[in-house]
Amino acid sequence: MTTTLAAGLACAMPMATRDRVVLGHGSGGKLSNALVRDRFLPHFSSRALEQLGDAAIVPVDRTQIAVSTDTFVVSPLEFPGGNIGTLAVNGTVNDLAMMGALPCYLTAGFVLEEGLPFDVLDRVVAAMSDAARIAGVQLVAGDTKVVERGKGDGMFINTTGIGLMDSEFQPSPIRVAAGDVIIVSGPIGVHGMTILSTREGLEFDGDLTSDTACLYPLVNVLRAATAGEVSALRDPTRGGVASTLNEIAAAAKVGMVIEEDATPIPAPVAGACEMLGLDPLYVANEGSFVGFVPAHRADAAVAALRQHPLGRHACRIGIVVADHPRTVVMRTRMGGTRIVDLLPGDQLPRIC
Amino acid sequence: MTTTLAAGLACAMPMATRDRVVLGHGSGGKLSNALVRDRFLPHFSSRALEQLGDAAIVPVDRTQIAVSTDTFVVSPLEFPGGNIGTLAVNGTVNDLAMMGALPCYLTAGFVLEEGLPFDVLDRVVAAMSDAARIAGVQLVAGDTKVVERGKGDGMFINTTGIGLMDSEFQPSPIRVAAGDVIIVSGPIGVHGMTILSTREGLEFDGDLTSDTACLYPLVNVLRAATAGEVSALRDPTRGGVASTLNEIAAAAKVGMVIEEDATPIPAPVAGACEMLGLDPLYVANEGSFVGFVPAHRADAAVAALRQHPLGRHACRIGIVVADHPRTVVMRTRMGGTRIVDLLPGDQLPRIC
């Protein structure tokens, strides 16, 4: 399915991508990577930035903090399971948690479009407050700007998070090694398909509700179950599980093999994806992570995750190999294999 | 002029302000304050947030950091003296510097509109890189989102800054006391009138070039000249000098008297304001600060600031008094007095 999509997008990509921003630059796939590589990195040489992690790790006094920033532009603003405010808190908190940090502080920058109803704003702010309380983070600074009608889309929210690093628990893509087992902590594709079906007014068999959640407690469960032996963690948001695996394979210079049969794709997601010709591996998730653990820790890790409400469907989906570095391969149900590449353009824009 | 504007805006304010966001909510005046007070603060009870400073001060390990966030939505994106990238770096760095912090780290969150030309993006990113180098801050984390054509306005940039606090230098509005002298470090109204004249294609006598600059070195000059006796500092951006004085008068529960004759308003700003019926006291500045120092430090402070290129036009503009707490009064050139209030609505939207 990936190949088909890739071919279709390659043909559809206009010449204008050469000198202008296109939607695919926000997809989390190859165009996003090219934008960062070609437009941003040449100007900024900070070591923290070059790590391209979910968050930067920088020193403060005698300790280290993790810093992460994310702007949320999801359309629609409200959807089953949450709203842009829920996402804005959980998304940034999760980016910190994926670095092994304890999420502590959050800032929020709002861009409001003239005409935004206050009742929408109130629900979003209330959701942020709830999500922050659940995550145990403090909102410490905020900013609000207003743009004219037609110059925004209701509301955009940037959140920047600060977390405390623990010198004894620093999962990182570069620690991933051949032999590690690849785990997902929950079902795949739920958030993205919820947004898409809400946006397009589609109805599918079975309910679709965003899985947006704070993953910090689940990280702690994994840490405890593995005695801290977690090579890497990442939440597969924009670009989905496929993009996350590719990014980590590239950073760690390893190959990966995943089993199609093992990937936990709920029936409504599978059905909706099939109907729309989408590959669930590229669909955004907001309430599950991909974890890499040494093989001897894998059983205990999965068993422990399954005891937690957010990890009930945790499972192994594959392994890290020394062969075919930087390439992710899937063993299909039919017994074949296919390469799971980065998306060349946009599958689902405005998903978070 | 304030009163006239106020009356005009009060009449023009539509009923819809009751249940929707209007441009005035982004003005930095009374409506902005009401938005924060009524929509955000009830949901967030963090002590840091309630201080409503330019930045929050929070503990990390055994030290304190300052954290500030700001989203830049200036229109047009490029203007004489800089672009949205210059502002995005200097604005947040200055917010940290106003707290007495050493600016260290910056994050950048971009919202790009589909169709934005790469050459504009490149100039903005290059300007951010230059401004960060001059300010001595490191860009450590970034994020880019793309929205469809017509759902943004070229580019919005959020920057969040982290600075290190120094326990021996913590200027704060609540330290301001009767007898303090009010100083401005440079000319008033330059940035705002540059943006407005660029946006509207107006030409005035004399060149208008934004004063956007990193003010950290100038803060250090002031600190050295006063042996650290600086009660408060603030950069009068959105809402201008008038809003800054009012906010600090309210926080410190003091009155203020400023001298119209003493306010350093460059001729092109004065001319443009007169032509457009605007009050320069409400126009945004990006390269000067308002400082409050004890009277016995004022002469040395002004003399030292004037030795620095950014402080050449530094001067006293007034004093803090115990009378009429929370009220800022101006002695006019004509020998009368008038109250300088917060703007009720929007004077100049999309200025930073």
XYZ file of C-alpha atoms in Angstrom:
704
model
C 0.000 0.000 0.000
C 2.909 2.255 0.775
C 4.375 1.851 -2.659
C 1.093 2.703 -4.315
C 0.678 5.770 -2.188
C 4.266 6.767 -2.791
C 3.931 6.465 -6.535
C 0.661 8.399 -6.517
C 2.102 11.211 -4.468
C 5.281 11.410 -6.479
C 3.244 12.009 -9.626
C 0.922 14.494 -7.981
C 3.712 16.597 -6.475
C 3.738 19.903 -8.355
C 6.858 21.679 -9.588
C 6.068 24.385 -7.076
C 7.500 22.246 -4.272
C 10.859 23.480 -5.465
C 10.362 27.035 -4.330
C 7.339 27.037 -2.050
C 5.943 25.354 1.016
C 3.399 22.616 0.253
C 1.172 20.697 2.646
C 3.467 17.671 2.453
C 6.154 19.664 4.255
C 4.006 19.246 7.358
C 3.423 15.515 6.960
C 6.185 14.108 9.116
C 7.574 12.247 6.073
C 10.377 12.826 3.597
C 9.329 16.357 2.668
C 9.231 17.358 6.349
C 12.712 15.970 6.829
C 13.943 17.803 3.732
C 12.479 21.061 5.024
C 14.339 20.737 8.310
C 17.544 19.549 6.640
C 17.601 22.155 3.853
C 15.968 25.193 5.400
C 16.625 25.113 9.132
C 19.701 23.079 10.040
C 22.114 25.031 7.790
C 21.379 28.120 9.880
C 21.390 26.558 13.319
C 24.312 24.509 14.465
C 23.286 23.742 18.022
C 24.184 20.221 19.121
C 20.854 19.845 20.866
C 18.967 20.655 17.676
C 21.038 18.330 15.514
C 19.983 15.371 17.637
C 16.486 15.837 16.164
C 14.997 14.061 19.161
C 11.501 14.526 20.532
C 13.092 17.007 22.901
C 16.474 18.644 23.411
C 18.583 17.859 26.457
C 20.494 20.854 27.776
C 22.389 21.625 30.975
C 21.041 23.943 33.676
C 23.288 24.474 36.656
C 24.398 21.004 37.750
C 21.518 19.126 36.155
C 19.981 18.518 32.741
C 16.581 19.508 31.450
C 14.635 18.295 28.439
C 12.972 20.968 26.297
C 10.360 20.254 23.643
C 8.172 22.487 21.501
C 5.166 21.635 19.346
C 2.526 23.700 17.608
C -0.924 22.169 17.266
C -2.951 23.024 14.178
C -5.442 20.168 14.231
C -8.607 20.521 12.188
C -11.320 20.201 13.487
C -10.567 21.806 16.866
C -12.820 19.364 18.703
C -13.184 15.647 18.076
C -14.281 12.493 19.891
C -11.886 11.950 22.782
C -10.602 15.486 23.152
C -9.824 18.801 21.539
C -6.811 20.820 20.436
C -6.131 21.687 24.082
C -5.964 18.045 25.190
C -3.546 17.330 22.355
C -1.436 20.420 23.051
C -0.782 19.316 26.624
C -0.459 15.554 26.092
C 1.612 15.905 22.924
C 4.332 17.980 24.513
C 4.267 16.097 27.808
C 4.703 12.853 25.854
C 7.666 14.256 23.932
C 9.366 14.894 27.272
C 8.379 11.492 28.639
C 9.871 9.793 25.554
C 13.263 11.266 26.499
C 12.976 9.763 29.971
C 12.307 13.181 31.492
C 9.899 14.023 34.292
C 7.500 16.564 32.706
C 7.344 19.665 34.946
C 6.494 22.942 33.213
C 4.528 23.973 30.168
C 4.095 27.241 28.302
C 1.166 27.904 25.972
C 1.085 30.313 23.029
C -2.313 30.844 21.411
C -3.048 32.273 17.974
C -6.771 33.014 17.951
C -8.698 33.897 14.811
C -11.051 36.849 15.093
C -14.568 35.464 15.505
C -13.602 32.351 17.484
C -16.549 31.674 19.815
C -15.644 31.978 23.475
C -17.424 28.738 24.284
C -14.981 26.845 22.063
C -12.044 28.652 23.672
C -13.407 27.882 27.123
C -13.725 24.167 26.383
C -10.198 24.068 24.987
C -8.702 25.886 27.972
C -10.644 23.667 30.386
C -9.337 20.587 28.577
C -5.777 21.910 28.845
C -6.250 22.480 32.534
C -7.561 18.935 33.041
C -4.809 17.385 30.939
C -2.129 19.375 32.789
C -3.502 18.248 36.155
C -3.555 14.606 35.081
C -0.013 14.878 33.707
C 1.213 16.672 36.824
C 2.636 19.618 34.890
C 2.288 23.302 35.689
C 1.385 25.856 33.036
C 3.807 28.644 33.908
C 3.653 31.135 31.034
C 1.243 32.002 28.270
C 0.754 34.341 25.343
C -2.225 35.169 23.175
C -2.288 36.753 19.751
C -5.330 37.516 17.623
C -5.299 37.483 13.813
C -7.948 38.783 11.439
C -10.739 36.535 10.212
C -9.378 34.439 7.343
C -5.765 34.653 8.535
C -5.937 31.684 10.883
C -8.129 28.628 11.447
C -9.969 29.155 14.703
C -7.021 28.505 16.954
C -3.443 27.275 16.894
C -1.667 26.400 20.134
C 2.049 26.094 20.721
C 3.130 24.317 23.862
C 6.706 24.136 25.025
C 7.579 21.743 27.795
C 10.410 21.514 30.272
C 11.237 18.268 32.023
C 13.868 17.124 34.481
C 16.277 14.517 33.198
C 17.333 11.588 35.327
C 20.933 10.577 34.728
C 19.972 6.927 35.219
C 17.235 6.757 32.590
C 17.970 8.296 29.211
C 16.475 6.245 26.403
C 17.754 7.473 23.031
C 17.538 6.278 19.422
C 21.312 5.893 19.300
C 21.139 3.211 22.025
C 19.012 0.945 19.852
C 20.961 -2.178 18.862
C 20.475 -5.386 16.899
C 18.545 -7.864 19.020
C 16.302 -5.257 20.649
C 12.618 -6.098 20.598
C 10.203 -3.509 19.210
C 7.090 -3.009 21.323
C 4.039 -0.853 20.806
C 2.145 0.118 23.924
C -1.286 0.255 22.324
C -3.451 0.183 19.203
C -2.226 1.876 16.030
C -3.885 4.566 13.934
C -6.727 5.511 16.266
C -6.083 9.250 16.644
C -5.465 9.946 12.976
C -8.528 8.070 11.773
C -10.673 9.767 14.420
C -9.594 13.180 13.148
C -10.041 12.224 9.527
C -13.484 10.741 10.000
C -14.607 13.736 12.082
C -13.229 16.183 9.540
C -14.808 14.479 6.567
C -18.029 13.554 8.329
C -17.414 9.871 7.616
C -18.980 7.086 9.633
C -17.356 3.724 9.991
C -18.368 0.516 11.698
C -17.430 0.843 15.333
C -16.607 3.917 17.304
C -13.462 5.913 16.688
C -12.274 7.998 19.632
C -8.882 9.662 19.818
C -6.432 7.868 22.086
C -4.816 11.148 23.266
C -3.344 10.545 26.714
C -0.399 11.346 28.924
C 2.055 8.497 28.514
C 4.371 9.365 31.398
C 2.852 6.794 33.802
C 3.181 4.097 31.151
C 6.849 4.985 30.644
C 7.344 4.514 34.358
C 5.710 1.087 34.179
C 8.099 0.111 31.387
C 11.087 1.495 33.256
C 10.241 -0.478 36.370
C 9.579 -3.706 34.465
C 12.909 -3.515 32.619
C 15.064 -2.193 35.467
C 15.578 0.882 33.305
C 16.859 -1.116 30.330
C 14.901 0.760 27.666
C 16.980 1.566 24.585
C 14.599 4.112 23.045
C 11.062 5.421 23.238
C 9.073 7.497 20.795
C 5.428 8.391 20.384
C 4.465 7.810 16.756
C 2.405 10.948 16.139
C 2.588 12.696 12.747
C 3.827 10.158 10.194
C 2.771 7.218 12.355
C 4.646 4.088 13.401
C 6.314 3.729 9.981
C 7.979 7.147 10.182
C 9.066 6.596 13.781
C 10.686 3.260 12.935
C 12.471 4.763 9.935
C 13.803 7.704 11.921
C 15.144 5.471 14.656
C 16.600 2.977 12.165
C 18.431 5.880 10.524
C 19.692 7.323 13.813
C 20.864 3.938 15.154
C 22.109 2.676 11.759
C 20.202 -0.581 12.210
C 17.617 -2.526 10.275
C 14.210 -3.521 11.569
C 11.811 -6.327 10.771
C 8.199 -6.011 11.833
C 5.393 -8.532 11.531
C 2.195 -7.382 9.867
C 0.277 -9.993 11.866
C 1.534 -8.579 15.142
C 0.631 -4.914 14.673
C -2.401 -4.092 16.836
C -4.750 -2.349 14.439
C -8.309 -2.035 15.762
C -11.054 -3.171 13.375
C -12.583 0.327 12.890
C -9.143 1.725 11.985
C -8.418 -1.147 9.610
C -11.834 -0.761 7.978
C -11.590 2.996 7.600
C -8.058 2.766 6.226
C -9.063 0.121 3.719
C -12.003 2.181 2.524
C -9.850 5.300 2.093
C -6.757 3.581 0.736
C -4.588 4.590 3.693
C -1.919 2.583 5.443
C -2.487 2.544 9.234
C 1.273 2.418 9.771
C 1.428 6.044 8.625
C -1.536 7.269 10.642
C -0.907 9.470 13.707
C -1.178 8.142 17.249
C -1.451 10.245 20.403
C -1.804 7.637 23.133
C 0.738 4.937 22.442
C 4.484 4.685 22.147
C 7.010 2.551 20.346
C 9.601 1.122 22.747
C 12.870 -0.705 22.096
C 14.055 -3.072 24.817
C 16.750 -5.756 25.029
C 15.305 -9.197 24.189
C 15.668 -10.539 27.743
C 13.445 -7.728 29.031
C 10.726 -7.968 26.392
C 8.348 -10.452 28.020
C 8.360 -8.656 31.346
C 7.917 -5.331 29.565
C 4.856 -6.412 27.620
C 3.327 -8.149 30.612
C 3.760 -5.069 32.795
C 2.404 -2.659 30.180
C -0.701 -4.811 29.805
C -1.495 -4.311 33.484
C -1.910 -0.557 32.890
C -5.164 0.797 31.412
C -3.241 2.623 28.643
C -1.171 -0.456 27.812
C -3.824 -3.183 27.657
C -3.043 -3.919 24.006
C 0.748 -3.682 24.275
C 2.615 -6.226 22.155
C 5.841 -7.005 20.332
C 5.726 -5.992 16.715
C 9.236 -6.868 15.578
C 12.959 -6.886 16.159
C 16.028 -4.821 15.428
C 18.562 -6.466 13.107
C 22.080 -5.763 11.934
C 21.106 -6.496 8.328
C 19.871 -3.834 5.905
C 20.781 -0.817 8.099
C 18.410 2.159 7.900
C 15.720 -0.021 6.330
C 12.471 -1.193 7.890
C 11.022 -4.383 6.435
C 7.602 -5.873 7.099
C 6.805 -9.577 6.916
C 3.328 -9.576 5.459
C 0.452 -11.865 6.316
C 0.859 -13.440 2.874
C 4.377 -14.543 3.797
C 6.160 -11.953 1.673
C 8.192 -8.940 2.721
C 7.975 -5.299 1.780
C 9.966 -2.215 2.617
C 8.229 0.261 4.923
C 9.664 3.593 3.838
C 9.116 7.200 4.895
C 6.173 8.774 3.120
C 7.357 11.058 0.336
C 4.585 13.597 0.871
C 1.426 14.114 2.857
C -0.939 11.348 3.863
C -3.031 13.221 6.400
C -2.305 16.896 7.032
C -3.533 18.896 10.066
C -3.762 15.816 12.251
C -2.227 17.284 15.402
C -5.722 61.724 22.489
C -6.167 58.623 24.596
C -9.553 59.723 25.753
C -10.695 60.391 22.214
C -9.487 57.028 21.047
C -11.053 55.340 24.027
C -14.416 56.924 23.415
C -14.279 56.097 19.724
C -13.448 52.490 20.357
C -16.038 52.080 23.059
C -18.744 53.120 20.602
C -17.390 50.977 17.803
C -17.136 47.807 19.892
C -19.790 45.414 18.586
C -22.077 43.302 20.751
C -20.231 40.277 19.450
C -17.317 40.965 21.781
C -19.415 39.319 24.434
C -19.201 35.851 22.976
C -16.412 35.932 20.416
C -12.793 36.862 20.021
C -12.231 40.277 18.419
C -8.986 41.854 17.231
C -8.844 44.044 20.330
C -8.254 40.932 22.427
C -4.776 40.899 20.927
C -4.019 44.578 21.514
C -2.208 44.411 24.818
C -4.841 46.692 26.354
C -7.922 46.216 28.514
C -9.519 43.588 26.292
C -6.309 41.519 26.321
C -6.228 41.697 30.084
C -9.885 40.703 30.273
C -9.244 37.728 28.013
C -6.461 36.456 30.253
C -8.389 37.201 33.446
C -11.727 35.720 32.333
C -10.744 32.891 30.006
C -7.347 31.591 31.101
C -6.613 32.322 34.755
C -9.759 30.629 36.125
C -8.474 27.344 34.695
C -4.823 27.654 35.628
C -3.822 28.338 39.171
C -0.042 28.188 38.847
C 1.733 30.783 40.971
C 4.193 31.480 38.172
C 1.369 32.282 35.764
C -0.480 34.498 38.190
C 2.531 36.796 38.412
C 1.782 37.793 34.801
C 5.387 38.871 34.330
C 7.285 38.941 31.056
C 8.526 35.503 32.041
C 7.848 32.940 34.744
C 10.468 32.113 37.353
C 10.498 28.456 38.348
C 12.891 26.206 40.265
C 15.093 23.604 38.576
C 17.286 21.553 40.866
C 19.010 24.066 43.165
C 18.617 27.050 40.867
C 15.898 29.115 39.214
C 15.133 29.550 35.545
C 13.040 32.139 33.743
C 10.664 30.857 31.071
C 8.922 33.051 28.523
C 6.763 32.309 25.489
C 5.606 34.578 22.684
C 3.979 33.967 19.326
C 4.788 36.397 16.541
C 2.096 37.159 13.988
C 3.444 40.409 12.559
C 2.115 41.585 9.234
C 3.982 42.180 6.952
C 6.563 39.447 7.552
C 9.436 41.678 6.436
C 9.915 45.359 7.212
C 12.701 47.930 7.408
C 15.054 46.852 10.168
C 14.177 43.176 10.292
C 11.597 40.479 9.765
C 9.389 38.188 11.833
C 12.450 36.042 12.622
C 14.421 38.954 14.087
C 11.433 39.858 16.247
C 10.817 36.265 17.316
C 14.325 35.941 18.716
C 14.775 39.432 20.153
C 11.268 39.584 21.604
C 11.626 36.454 23.694
C 15.252 37.128 24.629
C 14.186 40.574 25.844
C 11.373 39.126 27.941
C 13.984 37.013 29.743
C 16.394 39.935 30.065
C 13.634 42.063 31.643
C 13.408 39.501 34.462
C 17.133 39.843 35.096
C 17.788 36.422 33.549
C 20.709 35.408 31.358
C 19.034 34.255 28.111
C 20.332 30.763 27.241
C 17.999 28.582 25.190
C 15.292 29.154 22.641
C 12.740 26.905 20.953
C 10.987 27.834 17.712
C 7.594 26.617 16.512
C 6.650 27.550 12.956
C 3.195 27.564 11.393
C 3.760 27.899 7.649
C 0.989 28.621 5.176
C 0.956 26.483 2.054
C 2.463 28.555 -0.760
C 4.942 30.491 1.390
C 7.948 31.140 -0.875
C 11.124 29.438 0.311
C 13.134 32.605 -0.226
C 11.033 34.381 2.414
C 11.433 31.430 4.793
C 15.182 31.395 4.168
C 15.544 35.086 4.974
C 13.510 34.677 8.144
C 15.513 31.669 9.333
C 18.798 33.431 8.507
C 17.639 36.458 10.500
C 16.775 34.208 13.455
C 20.196 32.632 13.285
C 21.905 36.055 13.237
C 19.761 37.385 16.070
C 20.396 34.271 18.173
C 24.153 34.580 17.648
C 24.129 38.249 18.632
C 22.023 37.489 21.705
C 24.214 34.535 22.665
C 21.293 32.089 22.819
C 21.115 28.588 21.407
C 18.138 27.356 19.419
C 17.685 23.897 20.908
C 14.358 22.596 19.624
C 12.031 23.352 16.746
C 8.762 22.298 15.181
C 7.134 23.039 11.854
C 3.502 22.710 10.880
C 1.934 23.526 7.523
C -1.640 24.757 7.106
C -3.651 25.071 3.915
C -3.612 28.247 1.862
C -6.032 30.715 3.456
C -5.750 29.157 6.936
C -2.699 31.156 8.003
C -0.890 34.323 7.005
C 2.430 33.301 5.500
C 4.101 32.382 8.741
C 3.603 32.542 12.493
C 6.505 31.833 14.828
C 6.360 30.917 18.488
C 9.558 31.237 20.449
C 9.941 30.064 24.011
C 13.008 31.112 25.930
C 14.796 29.766 28.969
C 17.151 31.934 30.985
C 19.204 31.467 34.117
C 18.193 33.597 37.072
C 20.753 35.290 39.262
C 19.685 35.436 42.894
C 21.343 38.859 43.227
C 19.494 40.590 40.394
C 15.754 40.071 40.174
C 13.982 43.234 39.090
C 10.218 42.863 39.489
C 7.187 45.164 39.250
C 6.386 44.528 42.893
C 9.694 46.144 43.922
C 8.713 49.460 42.381
C 8.216 52.090 45.106
C 7.335 55.767 45.425
C 10.397 57.869 44.672
C 11.705 55.571 41.912
C 12.667 57.356 38.722
C 11.184 56.090 35.456
C 13.696 55.802 32.627
C 13.269 54.814 29.000
C 16.339 53.444 27.279
C 15.523 54.758 23.814
C 13.056 56.411 21.444
C 9.365 55.569 21.675
C 7.033 54.231 19.000
C 9.572 53.391 16.314
C 8.797 49.716 15.752
C 5.035 50.092 15.672
C 5.053 53.002 13.251
C 7.535 51.185 11.003
C 5.186 48.199 10.772
C 2.137 50.355 10.238
C 3.716 52.484 7.521
C 5.096 49.390 5.759
C 1.763 47.610 5.976
C -0.243 50.542 4.690
C 2.345 51.696 2.152
C 2.540 55.093 3.826
C 5.522 57.386 3.492
C 6.412 59.893 6.147
C 9.100 62.535 6.437
C 12.236 60.818 7.634
C 13.070 57.154 7.646
C 11.290 54.711 9.911
C 13.242 51.553 10.701
C 12.243 49.061 13.384
C 14.351 49.306 16.523
C 14.227 45.524 17.135
C 17.323 44.561 19.121
C 18.565 42.315 21.900
C 18.415 44.394 25.079
C 20.399 42.058 27.323
C 23.672 44.026 27.001
C 21.845 47.237 27.858
C 20.355 45.617 30.960
C 23.868 44.711 32.029
C 24.965 48.319 31.562
C 22.104 49.465 33.779
C 22.842 46.816 36.380
C 26.492 47.821 36.591
C 25.705 51.542 36.763
C 23.212 51.068 39.604
C 25.079 48.386 41.566
C 22.101 46.144 40.780
C 19.564 48.560 42.274
C 16.983 48.233 39.515
C 13.437 47.933 40.837
C 11.807 46.749 37.605
C 12.375 46.453 33.885
C 9.946 45.889 31.047
C 10.083 46.195 27.291
C 7.045 48.143 26.148
C 6.050 46.045 23.125
C 2.364 45.496 22.330
C 0.381 48.284 23.995
C 3.429 50.550 24.212
C 4.844 52.551 27.096
C 1.395 53.516 28.373
C 0.305 49.897 28.864
C 3.607 48.958 30.495
C 3.363 51.814 32.997
C -0.226 50.927 33.813
C 0.555 47.263 34.365
C 3.435 48.063 36.678
C 1.457 50.734 38.531
C -1.241 48.128 39.127
C 1.199 45.424 40.246
C 3.114 47.749 42.593
C -0.006 49.627 43.752
C 1.693 52.964 43.081
C 0.941 56.057 41.031
C 3.150 57.460 38.298
C 3.669 60.920 36.853
C 5.343 61.251 33.478
C 6.334 64.396 31.622
C 5.130 64.745 28.045
C 8.112 66.977 27.315
C 10.550 64.316 28.441
C 9.307 61.378 26.359
C 11.763 60.763 23.512
C 9.541 60.575 20.456
C 11.451 60.838 17.177
C 10.091 63.371 14.672
C 9.023 60.769 12.068
C 7.074 58.851 14.736
C 5.454 62.028 16.041
C 4.559 63.117 12.519
C 3.127 59.769 11.499
C 1.148 59.455 14.733
C -0.286 62.938 14.333
C -1.332 62.248 10.767
C -3.048 58.969 11.738
C -4.514 60.140 15.031
C -2.464 57.692 17.088
C -0.842 58.230 20.466
C 2.854 57.194 20.388
C 2.601 56.131 24.026
C 0.522 53.146 22.877
C 2.714 52.208 19.937
C 4.878 49.050 20.198
C 8.618 49.188 20.801
C 11.069 46.347 20.247
C 14.415 47.925 21.087
C 13.953 49.926 24.249
C 12.942 49.233 27.820
C 11.291 51.083 30.648
C 13.379 50.908 33.819
C 12.567 51.894 37.408
C 15.522 52.846 39.611
C 15.847 54.513 43.027
C 16.304 58.291 42.671
C 19.910 58.266 43.860
C 20.853 55.894 41.017
C 19.012 57.689 38.227
C 21.725 60.074 36.999
C 24.362 57.371 36.836
C 21.888 55.028 35.136
C 20.985 57.452 32.360
C 24.607 58.499 31.847
C 25.733 54.872 31.522
C 22.920 53.878 29.170
C 23.792 56.803 26.897
C 27.288 55.382 26.440
C 25.807 52.278 24.771
C 24.724 52.390 21.100
C 21.232 51.106 21.991
C 20.853 53.612 24.829
C 21.988 56.859 23.200
C 18.602 58.481 23.728
C 17.988 57.160 27.237
C 16.278 59.640 29.547
C 14.100 60.069 32.616
C 10.451 60.351 31.735
C 8.868 60.565 35.172
C 8.621 59.385 38.761
C 6.734 56.915 40.883
C 4.460 58.471 43.509
C 2.421 57.255 46.451
C -0.561 59.337 45.340
C -3.296 58.016 43.038
C -2.220 54.349 43.186
C -2.708 52.347 39.975
C -3.034 55.545 37.961
C -0.560 56.986 35.480
C -0.769 60.740 34.964
C 0.982 62.795 32.301
C 1.958 66.431 32.713
C 1.332 67.849 29.276
C 3.356 70.422 27.401
C 0.458 72.842 27.889
C 0.893 72.590 31.662
C -2.187 70.462 32.246
C -2.456 66.831 33.314
C -4.271 63.880 31.824
C -4.721 60.277 32.822
C -2.852 57.754 30.683
C -5.060 54.690 30.824
C -4.916 51.224 29.292
C -6.396 51.158 25.792
C -9.863 49.663 25.862
C -9.479 47.934 22.487
C -7.091 47.684 19.597
C -4.904 50.502 18.389
C -2.551 48.568 16.120
C -3.095 44.836 15.706
C -0.530 42.376 14.257
C 2.397 44.525 15.304
C 4.633 41.765 16.662
